Short mmCIF file of C-alpha atoms and ligand atoms in Angstrom, two decimals:
data_model
loop_
_atom_site.label_atom_id
_atom_site.label_comp_id
_atom_site.label_asym_id
_atom_site.label_seq_id
_atom_site.Cartn_x
_atom_site.Cartn_y
_atom_site.Cartn_z
CA MET A 1 93.15 23.09 -0.12
CA ASP A 2 94.71 22.56 3.17
CA PHE A 3 96.60 19.77 4.64
CA THR A 4 93.59 17.95 6.03
CA THR A 5 92.85 16.93 2.46
CA ILE A 6 96.28 15.90 1.53
CA LYS A 7 97.02 13.01 3.65
CA THR A 8 98.52 10.06 1.35
CA ILE A 9 101.02 10.02 -1.75
CA GLU A 10 98.06 9.38 -3.85
CA ASP A 11 96.32 12.85 -2.86
CA LEU A 12 99.43 14.59 -4.28
CA ASP A 13 98.03 13.52 -7.90
CA LYS A 14 95.40 16.33 -7.25
CA ILE A 15 98.37 18.99 -6.93
CA TYR A 16 101.33 18.15 -9.15
CA PRO A 17 101.59 17.30 -12.72
CA LYS A 18 102.92 13.94 -13.64
CA HIS A 19 106.36 14.94 -14.71
CA ILE A 20 107.09 16.73 -11.31
CA LEU A 21 105.60 13.44 -9.42
CA ASP A 22 107.85 11.26 -11.23
CA LYS A 23 110.86 12.98 -9.92
CA PHE A 24 110.08 11.77 -6.59
CA PRO A 25 110.05 8.03 -6.69
CA ILE A 26 107.45 6.10 -4.82
CA ARG A 27 109.38 3.47 -2.67
CA GLY A 28 108.07 0.39 -1.27
CA LYS A 29 108.73 -0.79 2.16
CA GLY A 30 111.84 -2.91 0.72
CA PRO A 31 112.85 -5.21 3.30
CA PHE A 32 109.86 -4.46 5.68
CA GLU A 33 107.40 -5.61 3.01
CA HIS A 34 105.77 -7.76 5.79
CA VAL A 35 105.17 -4.78 8.25
CA SER A 36 101.39 -3.53 7.89
CA ASP A 37 100.59 -0.20 6.80
CA SER A 38 99.12 0.73 9.96
CA ASP A 39 102.50 0.27 11.70
CA TRP A 40 104.42 1.52 8.96
CA TYR A 41 102.63 4.86 8.81
CA ASP A 42 102.67 5.31 12.47
CA TRP A 43 105.69 7.47 13.68
CA HIS A 44 105.74 6.10 17.05
CA TRP A 45 106.39 2.57 15.39
CA GLN A 46 109.07 3.69 13.26
CA LEU A 47 111.02 5.27 16.28
CA SER A 48 110.37 1.95 18.46
CA ASN A 49 111.54 -0.12 15.63
CA ARG A 50 114.72 1.57 14.67
CA ILE A 51 117.86 -0.24 13.68
CA THR A 52 120.26 -0.16 16.25
CA THR A 53 122.14 -3.60 16.34
CA LEU A 54 124.37 -5.50 13.93
CA ASP A 55 122.10 -8.24 13.65
CA GLN A 56 119.05 -6.10 12.63
CA LEU A 57 121.24 -4.32 10.17
CA LYS A 58 122.50 -7.42 8.62
CA LYS A 59 118.99 -8.53 7.75
CA ILE A 60 118.74 -5.37 5.60
CA ILE A 61 122.01 -4.87 3.80
CA ASN A 62 124.91 -6.97 2.96
CA LEU A 63 127.56 -5.58 5.21
CA THR A 64 131.20 -5.20 4.15
CA ASN A 65 134.04 -6.26 6.46
CA ASP A 66 134.91 -2.55 7.14
CA GLU A 67 131.45 -1.76 8.14
CA GLN A 68 131.08 -4.77 10.43
CA GLU A 69 134.48 -3.77 12.17
CA ALA A 70 133.81 -0.08 12.29
CA PHE A 71 130.37 -1.07 14.08
CA LYS A 72 132.08 -3.16 16.57
CA LEU A 73 134.52 -0.52 17.39
CA GLY A 74 132.77 2.80 16.67
CA SER A 75 129.37 2.50 17.75
CA ALA A 76 130.49 2.78 21.20
CA MET A 77 131.49 6.26 20.51
CA PHE A 78 128.27 6.99 18.79
CA LYS A 79 125.19 4.96 18.62
CA MET A 80 123.62 3.82 15.42
CA ALA A 81 119.78 4.33 15.06
CA ILE A 82 118.07 4.40 11.56
CA THR A 83 114.40 4.37 11.18
CA PRO A 84 112.90 1.64 9.07
CA TYR A 85 111.73 4.34 6.51
CA TYR A 86 115.14 5.56 6.10
CA ALA A 87 116.61 1.97 6.16
CA SER A 88 114.32 1.13 3.22
CA LEU A 89 116.21 3.65 1.01
CA MET A 90 119.39 1.96 1.50
CA ASP A 91 121.08 -0.02 -1.28
CA ARG A 92 121.63 -3.43 -0.23
CA ASN A 93 125.14 -4.13 -1.84
CA ASP A 94 126.63 -0.84 -2.53
CA PRO A 95 128.59 0.56 0.73
CA HIS A 96 128.78 3.85 -1.37
CA CYS A 97 125.00 4.42 -1.20
CA PRO A 98 124.62 8.03 0.18
CA VAL A 99 121.78 6.88 2.53
CA ARG A 100 123.85 4.19 3.81
CA MET A 101 127.22 6.39 4.13
CA GLN A 102 125.02 8.79 6.39
CA SER A 103 123.44 6.23 8.63
CA VAL A 104 125.83 3.26 8.87
CA PRO A 105 129.09 3.53 10.93
CA ALA A 106 132.27 3.49 8.99
CA LYS A 107 135.89 2.86 9.56
CA GLY A 108 136.77 6.70 9.32
CA GLU A 109 134.84 7.46 12.46
CA LEU A 110 137.59 5.81 14.47
CA THR A 111 140.17 8.55 13.34
CA VAL A 112 140.43 11.26 15.42
CA LEU A 113 142.94 14.19 14.14
CA PRO A 114 144.66 16.46 16.77
CA THR A 115 143.02 19.40 15.00
CA ASP A 116 139.42 17.90 15.80
CA LEU A 117 137.47 19.42 18.52
CA LYS A 118 135.05 18.13 21.11
CA ASP A 119 132.87 21.02 20.85
CA PRO A 120 133.59 22.36 17.20
CA LEU A 121 131.49 25.13 16.99
CA GLY A 122 132.11 26.30 20.65
CA GLU A 123 128.41 26.20 21.52
CA ASP A 124 128.72 25.30 24.94
CA LYS A 125 131.15 28.22 25.67
CA ASP A 126 128.32 30.83 24.46
CA MET A 127 125.65 29.07 26.78
CA PRO A 128 124.18 31.60 29.17
CA VAL A 129 122.10 28.67 30.34
CA PRO A 130 122.30 25.22 29.54
CA GLY A 131 120.45 24.03 26.38
CA LEU A 132 120.68 27.54 24.66
CA THR A 133 123.46 29.19 22.82
CA HIS A 134 123.44 32.97 22.43
CA ARG A 135 126.09 33.86 19.98
CA TYR A 136 124.81 36.46 17.50
CA PRO A 137 123.09 39.84 18.68
CA ASP A 138 119.39 39.12 17.94
CA ARG A 139 118.97 35.36 17.96
CA VAL A 140 119.59 32.22 19.80
CA LEU A 141 119.83 28.53 19.22
CA PHE A 142 117.60 26.72 21.59
CA TYR A 143 118.16 22.98 22.19
CA VAL A 144 114.61 21.32 23.09
CA SER A 145 115.36 17.72 22.52
CA HIS A 146 118.51 15.50 22.56
CA ASP A 147 117.30 12.80 20.20
CA CYS A 148 116.69 12.57 16.47
CA ALA A 149 114.92 10.08 14.29
CA MET A 150 118.03 8.98 12.58
CA LEU A 151 121.59 9.62 13.90
CA CYS A 152 123.53 10.95 11.25
CA ARG A 153 127.36 9.81 11.23
CA HIS A 154 128.17 13.37 10.20
CA CYS A 155 126.50 14.98 13.15
CA THR A 156 128.39 18.00 14.70
CA ARG A 157 126.71 17.50 17.86
CA LYS A 158 127.58 13.91 18.27
CA ARG A 159 128.66 14.71 22.00
CA LYS A 160 125.17 15.38 22.99
CA VAL A 161 122.78 13.70 20.65
CA ALA A 162 121.43 10.35 21.78
CA ASN A 163 123.43 10.90 24.99
CA PRO A 164 120.92 9.99 27.69
CA THR A 165 123.17 12.14 30.27
CA SER A 166 122.51 15.27 28.25
CA ALA A 167 118.86 14.68 27.99
CA ALA A 168 117.04 18.10 27.62
CA LEU A 169 115.62 18.33 31.09
CA ARG A 170 112.29 20.04 31.40
CA GLN A 171 114.17 22.25 33.61
CA HIS A 172 116.61 23.39 30.75
CA VAL A 173 113.44 24.12 28.56
CA GLU A 174 112.03 26.27 31.36
CA ASP A 175 115.53 27.99 31.79
CA GLY A 176 115.97 28.58 28.39
CA LEU A 177 112.28 30.23 27.98
CA LYS A 178 113.02 32.28 30.82
CA TYR A 179 116.36 33.61 29.37
CA ILE A 180 114.70 34.44 26.00
CA ARG A 181 111.78 36.10 27.88
CA GLU A 182 114.07 38.14 30.08
CA ASN A 183 116.60 39.21 27.24
CA ARG A 184 114.28 41.50 24.99
CA GLN A 185 117.08 41.91 22.25
CA ILE A 186 116.24 38.27 21.22
CA ARG A 187 114.19 38.50 17.95
CA ASP A 188 114.71 35.30 16.46
CA VAL A 189 114.70 31.83 17.97
CA VAL A 190 116.13 28.58 16.20
CA VAL A 191 114.33 25.77 17.83
CA SER A 192 116.79 22.70 17.30
CA GLY A 193 118.28 19.95 19.21
CA GLY A 194 118.39 16.84 18.53
CA ASP A 195 115.26 17.31 16.59
CA PRO A 196 112.11 19.22 17.82
CA PHE A 197 109.64 16.98 15.59
CA HIS A 198 111.04 14.26 18.22
CA LEU A 199 108.86 15.78 20.82
CA ALA A 200 105.40 14.93 21.42
CA ASN A 201 102.70 17.66 19.74
CA ASP A 202 101.75 18.85 23.04
CA LYS A 203 105.17 19.48 24.26
CA LEU A 204 106.22 21.44 20.96
CA ASP A 205 102.93 23.31 21.25
CA TYR A 206 103.92 24.47 24.78
CA ILE A 207 107.41 25.58 23.70
CA LEU A 208 106.04 27.69 20.70
CA GLY A 209 103.19 28.73 22.78
CA GLU A 210 105.57 30.18 25.12
CA LEU A 211 107.64 31.87 22.57
CA ARG A 212 104.71 33.38 20.92
CA LYS A 213 103.73 34.91 24.32
CA MET A 214 106.85 37.13 24.14
CA ASP A 215 106.25 40.07 22.20
CA HIS A 216 109.78 40.65 21.21
CA VAL A 217 110.15 37.46 19.55
CA GLU A 218 109.14 37.56 15.89
CA VAL A 219 111.05 34.94 13.95
CA VAL A 220 110.72 31.21 15.19
CA ARG A 221 112.28 28.53 13.19
CA LEU A 222 112.20 24.81 13.82
CA GLY A 223 115.41 22.72 12.59
CA THR A 224 114.28 19.20 11.98
CA ARG A 225 115.44 16.53 9.82
CA ASN A 226 112.35 14.24 10.05
CA PRO A 227 111.19 15.35 6.78
CA VAL A 228 114.26 13.35 5.27
CA THR A 229 114.55 10.67 7.86
CA LEU A 230 111.12 10.00 9.07
CA PRO A 231 108.64 11.98 6.80
CA ILE A 232 106.03 9.65 8.15
CA ARG A 233 105.95 12.06 11.22
CA VAL A 234 104.29 14.84 9.03
CA ARG A 235 101.36 12.42 8.33
CA ASP A 236 100.31 13.37 11.90
CA ASP A 237 97.52 16.20 11.51
CA GLY A 238 98.30 17.00 15.31
CA LEU A 239 101.74 18.13 14.54
CA LEU A 240 100.48 20.30 11.50
CA GLN A 241 98.02 22.06 13.87
CA VAL A 242 100.75 22.98 16.15
CA ILE A 243 102.51 24.46 13.19
CA GLN A 244 99.55 26.37 11.92
CA LYS A 245 98.71 27.68 15.47
CA HIS A 246 102.10 29.58 16.02
CA GLN A 247 102.64 31.49 12.67
CA PRO A 248 104.91 32.44 11.23
CA ILE A 249 107.03 29.48 11.36
CA HIS A 250 109.96 28.82 9.45
CA ILE A 251 111.34 25.12 9.22
CA ASN A 252 114.76 24.30 8.39
CA THR A 253 115.31 20.85 7.12
CA HIS A 254 118.49 18.96 6.02
CA TYR A 255 118.54 16.79 2.89
CA ASN A 256 122.00 16.12 1.57
CA HIS A 257 121.38 13.96 -1.60
CA PRO A 258 118.51 13.54 -4.09
CA LYS A 259 118.21 9.87 -3.08
CA GLU A 260 116.37 11.14 -0.10
CA MET A 261 113.63 12.92 -2.01
CA THR A 262 110.87 10.20 -2.19
CA ARG A 263 107.33 10.77 -2.81
CA GLU A 264 106.67 10.37 1.04
CA ALA A 265 109.16 13.22 1.31
CA LEU A 266 107.18 15.09 -1.31
CA LEU A 267 104.21 14.67 0.75
CA ALA A 268 105.64 15.60 4.24
CA ASN A 269 106.77 18.82 2.70
CA THR A 270 103.58 19.71 0.80
CA ARG A 271 101.77 19.25 4.05
CA LEU A 272 104.22 21.52 6.06
CA ALA A 273 103.97 24.11 3.46
CA LEU A 274 100.09 23.81 3.51
CA ALA A 275 100.27 24.14 7.25
CA GLY A 276 101.87 27.59 6.62
CA ALA A 277 105.46 26.95 7.26
CA ASP A 278 108.04 28.65 5.27
CA LEU A 279 110.66 25.79 4.26
CA GLY A 280 114.53 26.04 3.86
CA ASN A 281 117.15 23.39 3.69
CA GLN A 282 120.69 23.25 5.03
CA SER A 283 123.00 20.62 3.66
CA VAL A 284 126.50 19.38 4.67
CA LEU A 285 128.94 19.16 1.96
CA LEU A 286 130.09 15.56 2.45
CA LYS A 287 132.76 13.59 0.50
CA GLY A 288 131.51 10.90 -1.61
CA ILE A 289 127.78 11.96 -1.08
CA ASN A 290 127.18 15.41 -2.54
CA ASP A 291 130.61 16.92 -3.19
CA ASP A 292 129.81 17.31 -6.98
CA GLU A 293 128.03 20.01 -8.66
CA LYS A 294 125.57 17.83 -10.74
CA ILE A 295 124.49 16.05 -7.46
CA MET A 296 124.21 19.34 -5.76
CA THR A 297 122.39 21.05 -8.53
CA GLU A 298 119.90 18.06 -8.65
CA LEU A 299 119.42 18.23 -5.15
CA CYS A 300 118.66 22.08 -5.20
CA HIS A 301 116.25 21.89 -8.09
CA LYS A 302 114.27 19.00 -6.36
CA LEU A 303 114.22 21.28 -3.12
CA LEU A 304 112.77 23.92 -5.15
CA LEU A 305 110.00 21.49 -6.59
CA MET A 306 109.18 20.67 -2.88
CA LYS A 307 108.95 24.54 -2.03
CA ILE A 308 112.07 24.31 0.02
CA ARG A 309 114.53 27.17 -0.43
CA PRO A 310 118.31 26.18 -0.32
CA TYR A 311 119.48 28.11 2.42
CA TYR A 312 123.04 26.96 3.80
CA VAL A 313 125.81 24.52 2.32
CA TYR A 314 128.04 23.82 5.17
CA GLN A 315 131.46 22.97 5.20
CA CYS A 316 131.97 19.71 7.30
CA ASP A 317 133.06 21.12 10.83
CA LEU A 318 135.90 19.88 12.88
CA ALA A 319 134.02 17.39 15.03
CA GLU A 320 135.75 14.44 16.14
CA GLY A 321 135.51 11.32 13.92
CA ILE A 322 133.97 12.83 10.74
CA SER A 323 137.30 13.90 8.99
CA HIS A 324 136.63 10.97 6.35
CA PHE A 325 133.45 13.25 5.27
CA ARG A 326 135.46 16.41 4.58
CA THR A 327 136.37 18.13 1.38
CA PRO A 328 138.73 20.91 0.90
CA ILE A 329 137.06 24.39 0.93
CA SER A 330 138.05 24.82 -2.78
CA LYS A 331 135.52 22.14 -3.53
CA GLY A 332 132.62 24.00 -2.17
CA ILE A 333 133.53 27.26 -3.51
CA GLU A 334 133.96 25.40 -7.17
CA ILE A 335 130.52 23.82 -6.69
CA ILE A 336 128.85 27.05 -6.02
CA GLU A 337 130.81 28.78 -8.88
CA LYS A 338 129.69 26.09 -11.13
CA MET A 339 125.97 26.54 -10.13
CA ARG A 340 125.79 30.57 -9.89
CA GLY A 341 124.47 31.76 -13.49
CA TRP A 342 124.23 28.36 -14.84
CA THR A 343 120.92 27.67 -12.87
CA SER A 344 118.32 29.49 -11.00
CA GLY A 345 119.58 31.95 -8.40
CA LEU A 346 116.80 30.53 -6.14
CA ALA A 347 118.40 27.25 -6.15
CA ILE A 348 121.74 28.51 -4.80
CA PRO A 349 122.67 27.88 -1.28
CA GLN A 350 125.12 30.12 0.64
CA TYR A 351 128.10 27.99 1.23
CA VAL A 352 129.35 28.73 4.80
CA ILE A 353 131.84 27.59 7.32
CA ASP A 354 130.72 27.55 10.86
CA ALA A 355 134.03 28.92 12.34
CA PRO A 356 135.63 26.38 14.78
CA GLY A 357 135.68 27.72 18.32
CA GLY A 358 132.48 29.71 17.93
CA GLY A 359 133.02 32.32 15.20
CA GLY A 360 129.74 31.80 13.67
CA LYS A 361 129.01 31.29 10.08
CA ILE A 362 131.44 32.65 7.70
CA PRO A 363 130.19 32.95 4.03
CA MET A 364 132.63 31.58 1.35
CA ASN A 365 132.09 32.72 -2.16
CA PRO A 366 133.73 32.63 -5.58
CA ASN A 367 135.57 35.83 -6.45
CA TYR A 368 133.81 37.79 -9.03
CA PHE A 369 135.91 41.01 -8.58
CA VAL A 370 138.79 41.54 -10.90
CA LYS A 371 140.43 44.85 -10.42
CA LYS A 372 139.79 48.29 -9.47
CA GLU A 373 141.54 51.32 -11.33
CA GLY A 374 140.46 54.71 -10.15
CA ASN A 375 136.35 54.84 -10.77
CA LYS A 376 136.59 51.83 -13.01
CA VAL A 377 135.82 48.56 -11.27
CA THR A 378 136.24 45.47 -13.52
CA ILE A 379 134.13 42.33 -12.60
CA ARG A 380 133.62 38.98 -14.28
CA ASN A 381 130.46 37.05 -14.93
CA PHE A 382 129.65 33.26 -14.59
CA LYS A 383 131.08 32.71 -18.08
CA ASN A 384 134.45 34.53 -17.05
CA ASN A 385 133.67 37.53 -19.25
CA GLN A 386 134.86 40.86 -17.97
CA TYR A 387 132.92 44.22 -17.53
CA ASP A 388 133.79 47.44 -16.18
CA TYR A 389 131.35 49.29 -13.86
CA TYR A 390 132.11 53.09 -13.05
CA GLU A 391 131.71 54.33 -9.48
CA VAL A 392 131.03 58.16 -8.91
CA ASP A 393 133.19 60.29 -6.80
CA GLU A 394 132.09 60.36 -3.05
C1 PLP B 401 123.34 29.04 13.03
C2 PLP B 401 123.08 29.61 14.02
C3 PLP B 401 122.18 30.68 14.49
C4 PLP B 401 121.28 31.25 13.06
O1 PLP B 401 122.09 31.84 11.97
P1 PLP B 401 121.37 32.36 10.71
O2 PLP B 401 122.62 32.62 10.00
O3 PLP B 401 120.61 33.56 11.01
O4 PLP B 401 120.81 31.20 10.13
C5 PLP B 401 121.90 31.30 15.29
N1 PLP B 401 122.74 30.88 16.66
C6 PLP B 401 123.69 29.97 16.44
C7 PLP B 401 124.42 29.61 17.76
C8 PLP B 401 123.93 29.49 15.18
O5 PLP B 401 124.93 28.52 15.01
S1 SF4 B 402 119.41 15.41 12.51
FE1 SF4 B 402 120.97 16.96 12.87
S2 SF4 B 402 121.32 16.86 15.28
FE2 SF4 B 402 120.09 14.95 14.79
S3 SF4 B 402 121.94 13.44 14.32
FE3 SF4 B 402 121.47 14.25 12.44
S4 SF4 B 402 122.86 16.00 12.07
FE4 SF4 B 402 122.76 15.41 14.24
#
């Protein structure tokens, strides 16, 4: 079996048992019922028909007064763009719909706290060349596109994404490649943006091809939210040929809520896996969306069904205008504690805070250490039972 034989959601019946398929609902086109299949399943059509205006949005959902006001005041700060596919998952009437909350401007965006930061992760100060952040000894973050299929309201790179003045110039990509070529300690390249799946196949092929010519580069990762916001992108065999050609390729995507896990998403991830990609997920802990252990557990279980390993769950960072999404850190630790031991270890992501100002990712974990007396170390398990472990003298 390879990706050329699994092209449509019907083909998935050849692979998965019914009870697995049933967890990934087939969603119609919703308010886009009039759109032909040939348009709907064309990712270029999806991108050129993104919902960007209040009038377009009003045809799809019943907006609250708050949302309308937020749109008028806030969309000047960060544009709205929603693919018809992602918009079709929105609840028409419920402003708390997790898909809607991630894509439709909210009033909370207008609040900028004094502790908020323009460049919350200090990515710009660690840039040896524009478009590349080198913070850790052996790996870099390489921005190859400044646009994404859907613009997430909680985006930490709002200042760059969808900002035409920050367009990843061809020269930036060349400069980034040159930097990686000349710095032989770089073993791992995270190709990100924006979204690298936003590039045309031949551009992505070129970048991956250049990276694969460098014999010090081992790990190549792609960070893309297309499997969530535009899984139709992965119906394109050309994209999968590129991924297959430059192995090993790791893909990290960004599911935040089980509602995003449709049959179309299952198709996309199945095809990526068939093309040889290793799949991971990074979520952001978002208030009112996934700050609940039941939702997080369901999300992670479904990720495993799509062969995606939960990798990180991020504490929402200090970017401007996203404070309405932030939860206390204790909430994240509590969620992890309620998962660890109670479900598959494979399903448990590492909770991290990407430290403000550029400290990198710092793991936040529940504490299972109780005390140490001489050689005796007391630890507790997930049920809060205590156990003694004896260390040997050094
Ligand atoms: C997240 C990140 C990486 C990759 O970190 P891992 O912990 O290896 O996934 C590399 N560089 C920067 C700047 C990052 O933010
Ligand atoms: S996909 Fe990532 S980079 Fe793009 S808007 Fe969403 S959070 Fe930002």
